Amino acid sequence: MALPPPDPQFVLRGTSAAVHTLHFSCGGQEPDVPILFSGSQNGFIHVWNLKTHRVDTTLDGHGRKSVYCVETMGGKNRLLSQGRDQRICLWDLAEGRASVTDSVFTENVGFCRCSLLKVAQGRWLMAMAAKALEEVQVLELPSKTSVCTLKPEVGAKLGMPMCLKLWQVSCGSQPLLLAGYEDGSVVLWNLSMGKASSQLGCHQEPVMSLDFDSEKAKGISGSSEKVLSIWSLNEQQNLQVYKTHKLVNAGISDITIRPDKKILATAGWDHRIRIFGWKKLKPLAVLDYHTAMVHCVSFSDHTDLSERLLAAGSKDHRISIWSIYT
Amino acid sequence: SLRVMAALERALRAAAAELCQAAEGAAAALGAVRAALAEAGGPAALGERERALYGAFLRGLARAPPAARPEGLWQSCFLEGPPGLALGALLEALASPGPNIRLGEVVAVLEQFLQEGQISALMWDVCQQQAQAGSPELQEALLNKVVCLPDHVSNKLQGNPPPVFFPQNYFPFLGGAIIQVLQKISESLRGGLDCSISFVSHVLGKVCVQGRQKEILSVLVPHLTDLTKSDCIWQRICWRLVECVPDRWMEAVVLGFVQTAPGADVLSRLLGNLVVKNKKAQFVVTQKVLLLQYGHTTAVLQNLLGYLSLDSLRRPLLIKVLQELLETWGSSSAVKHSPPEQQQYISKAILICLSHLKEPEIESCRQGLLTSMMEGVKCHLDSNLPQIRRLGMIVAESISSKINTDGPVLKFQVKVIMKFVSGVLRGNFKPKPVGNIQSLPWWEDFDDDLMPYDMSEDKELKTKAPVYIRDCIEGRRCKISVSVELAKILLHLEEKTCIEGFLELRQRAQVAVLTTDPIPVAKYLTSQFYALNYSLRQRMDILDVLVLAAQELSYPKSRGKTTRPGAQKPCIQPLPGSDSSKGWRRIVDERIKSKTRRFSQVELASGPNEFSSVAGHFFFPLIQHFDRPLTTFDLLGEDHFVLGRLVHTLATLMYLAVNTVAVTAMGKALLEFVWALRFHTDPYVRQGLLSCISSTLLSVPTECLLEDVTEELLETQSWLGGKMRGSICQRLSG
């Protein structure tokens, strides 16, 4: 008899709004405390101290408009956040400061989270949905210079980009972008040529989230349908369907593969978090705690692997923290 | 030899004379007796006359004055003489103390007598004499002495005997002595000499009947198991040993063997075809242990039935036993009146029998098996006790899978079957796995070390109910016609579409209709409860809905909030599939439980009780017609399960009607109803009656109780106070 699924290790309450994005920063050495950033619908970013389980700081930089993406840029003191005020803010949090040092006006009205990739020391690439509905723009940070604008071919009818993932095979190699679109297809963009190198129709409905494992050249995407789609990238840089996995309930709002590529977690519209083995997509657990749609799932970056955590943020204003398969 | 005997006789007479005078010459005289006995060739060589003389000499010796008891010589006269005579003389001395008898000395000699193996010599002596037809009275006396030795000794010593005379030591010792005698018998048989084993059998029988089976057989059985392994003379000795046990002791011996033998094969070797030859043993094995007793362990059953199955002469008995077991299993009277433990015992026995049956044997009695299975399963499923119903299903499934090799097999979804069956049979019998084990997806066959958690709760989320029904109910204008119409539709609505939790949804809808428009719908539902052509299921649905709606109406906080989550209430249980009678029982149990809990917390939240104005409409139509059987529905007859539910429903309605206007009238009617049913045979019904009484007492105000319901109250009191009380309460608490 299989064990009953575990309960959350603890639950963070007090955002007083639906939680849309989560990001851990736990890799620091003592005396740094592990931290979780959460962005919520009321425009606040909460900095949670994972030792005390309390909010250390609350950041207000998006005009009370929903914050739907939070990332750190090399350590917990530099933060990037994206909100529905069409701005991407860069924060300086060092020494107790909480100020926006720079911001990018995206002019995009969608919900597409930006994607960040460190390409060199102090240099990042950021992909984001641009002003024109179908376009994706890639900027270099912190200089904010535009690297390229990725436009689908005329008549491709991909719709808006829904989710983005910047990646590179290894450090220093050519950065690539995977983008999921409104029509259910996933497109691989070559940044240096500014052209789509492969396109795969993965879903019938808009792609809500995707994640990619560059080691295995395999990715996974979820949509509002009842299936997860797993696809791979062959040596000719062509995307092809690997398999699909049928879900019990429709709707996936977020997918994350754990950094060690062992398991992945999905955030479901059915209020449940699902854990799968990444190797064979073996269903491992269904974590049923939330009472409303789960918006985001995130794995921590603890250096001690046994402390690793999974966090899930939900429309029910709660963030559940789980310790599973550590 | 005559000369030698004459010398012995002389010596004995001389010694007797010396002992009487307590003279100095005693030592010499005793020495002469010893020498003469040795010359005569030991005690075995003595003839009848010499034995009599020697006996008299020993009796005298035991009572000799201390001066005439030369140390050593005195003891050895007892130890060297014929053991039967010596034991007789010693016990006699023990029993009737005289001035010269010292208990300590006598017991010390007895102890030495045991330690030097004289008991086995005694038994062997008798065995030899028996072959020459010795006197039965003498043997009977000896038997008593041998078997009751611990009692004789400890009676005299007032509870302080040497340890060898403790029963827990003496009887194993006696077992060892029996083995020694059997050794001698086996040697003498091999030497072509005849000898009788019957004295040993008597000893064994008498020990066993005194309740010392465990002590003596714990020594005998292992030895005999070993000795009979490959030796047919030993096997015959062993069979003879058991066969010669007198009938009056046979039961104790056979039971002892069945309980002690480590397995059916050993038992078969030790007992041989005893059950075929001996009527008494047959009765014990085929009737008494299986049908009249039920305290034996499963291992005993396995031994016993395995023993029956191991020989072609005994197999007919196995089939006969199975038929009788099934007859008991299928008898509705036995199911009703025998304790559940016994029924479980019989079920175990049936399963074990089935596992031993061979194909041709099944062929020969297939029809009989089928008939008894059908009868048995019917009366088991009728039972109120869940474990009895489960047992019925388990046994029926096993029979069915055994007799239907190719046809359809009876299948209940009972999860405990595997555990029970494998527990009983320990691998004898391989039933098909029960329950649905899903085949694993291909990629799970070789996946990594990550163990999945239980994901059985991962089910589809329920969709929202159609809006138009609510619109309909809320539309006040057409309420009356619509509500009854809706109730009618819902009562007859069957699960034709695939809707998750259909039954629960239907029930909630029924409750909603009833609470929205209580009077006409209650009128409709209560009239339908007694109408023709409803299934029991639908009738019980009606009762459920009435209770739930009454609960909702009487619960002050629940009204106003239309979307109260039903699942969080302890009382509303989703109904399981219509085929599951087990689920029914569970619901009933849980409901009883939930009610019991509520009784203890007497206080109800205050507020207008909406049930108050309609309680009568719920209650009186239900109580009116219970005694009018319809062609399809006979509450006082075979539909007593529904009656039980009805009684519980009335109890709940009564309880919920607290503080209402009609409560006194309801209480009166209910107590009358209880009075009419007070001798009902079904304990579930009677239990309901008790809860009716309790809820009446709780709900009806005290002054009304005393004024208006006095007579009924007194009747009830006399019923409860009378002799029924003991039995009812026992059954309830038991």
Short mmCIF file of C-alpha atoms in Angstrom, two decimals, chain A residues 2-5 226 248-249 263 270 272 274 280-286 325, chain B residues 442-444 446-461:
data_model
loop_
_atom_site.label_atom_id
_atom_site.label_comp_id
_atom_site.label_asym_id
_atom_site.label_seq_id
_atom_site.Cartn_x
_atom_site.Cartn_y
_atom_site.Cartn_z
CA ALA A 2 1.39 3.30 -1.02
CA LEU A 3 1.92 5.88 1.65
CA PRO A 4 -0.61 8.68 1.87
CA PRO A 5 0.74 11.86 0.33
CA LYS A 226 -6.13 17.55 -19.68
CA VAL A 248 -7.33 13.73 -14.27
CA ASN A 249 -8.40 17.34 -14.40
CA ILE A 263 11.27 15.16 -10.55
CA ASP A 270 -7.85 21.58 -9.93
CA ARG A 272 -3.61 20.15 -6.81
CA ARG A 274 1.32 16.89 -9.03
CA LYS A 280 9.63 8.37 -17.35
CA LEU A 281 7.00 10.83 -16.26
CA LYS A 282 5.92 8.40 -13.59
CA PRO A 283 3.20 9.97 -11.46
CA LEU A 284 4.57 10.13 -7.93
CA ALA A 285 2.27 12.20 -5.83
CA VAL A 286 -0.76 14.41 -5.85
CA TYR A 325 11.75 13.32 -2.52
CA TRP B 442 4.65 0.04 -19.32
CA TRP B 443 7.03 2.66 -18.13
CA GLU B 444 6.57 1.79 -14.52
CA PHE B 446 11.60 -0.27 -14.83
CA ASP B 447 11.56 3.07 -13.17
CA ASP B 448 13.87 4.54 -10.67
CA ASP B 449 13.94 4.54 -6.93
CA LEU B 450 11.22 7.11 -6.40
CA MET B 451 8.28 5.47 -4.66
CA PRO B 452 4.95 6.99 -5.57
CA TYR B 453 2.58 8.13 -2.85
CA ASP B 454 -1.02 7.06 -2.75
CA MET B 455 -2.85 8.88 -5.52
CA SER B 456 -6.22 7.22 -5.19
CA GLU B 457 -7.79 10.46 -4.02
CA ASP B 458 -6.91 12.14 -7.27
CA LYS B 459 -10.35 12.32 -8.82
CA GLU B 460 -12.07 14.65 -11.15
CA LEU B 461 -13.46 17.78 -9.65
#
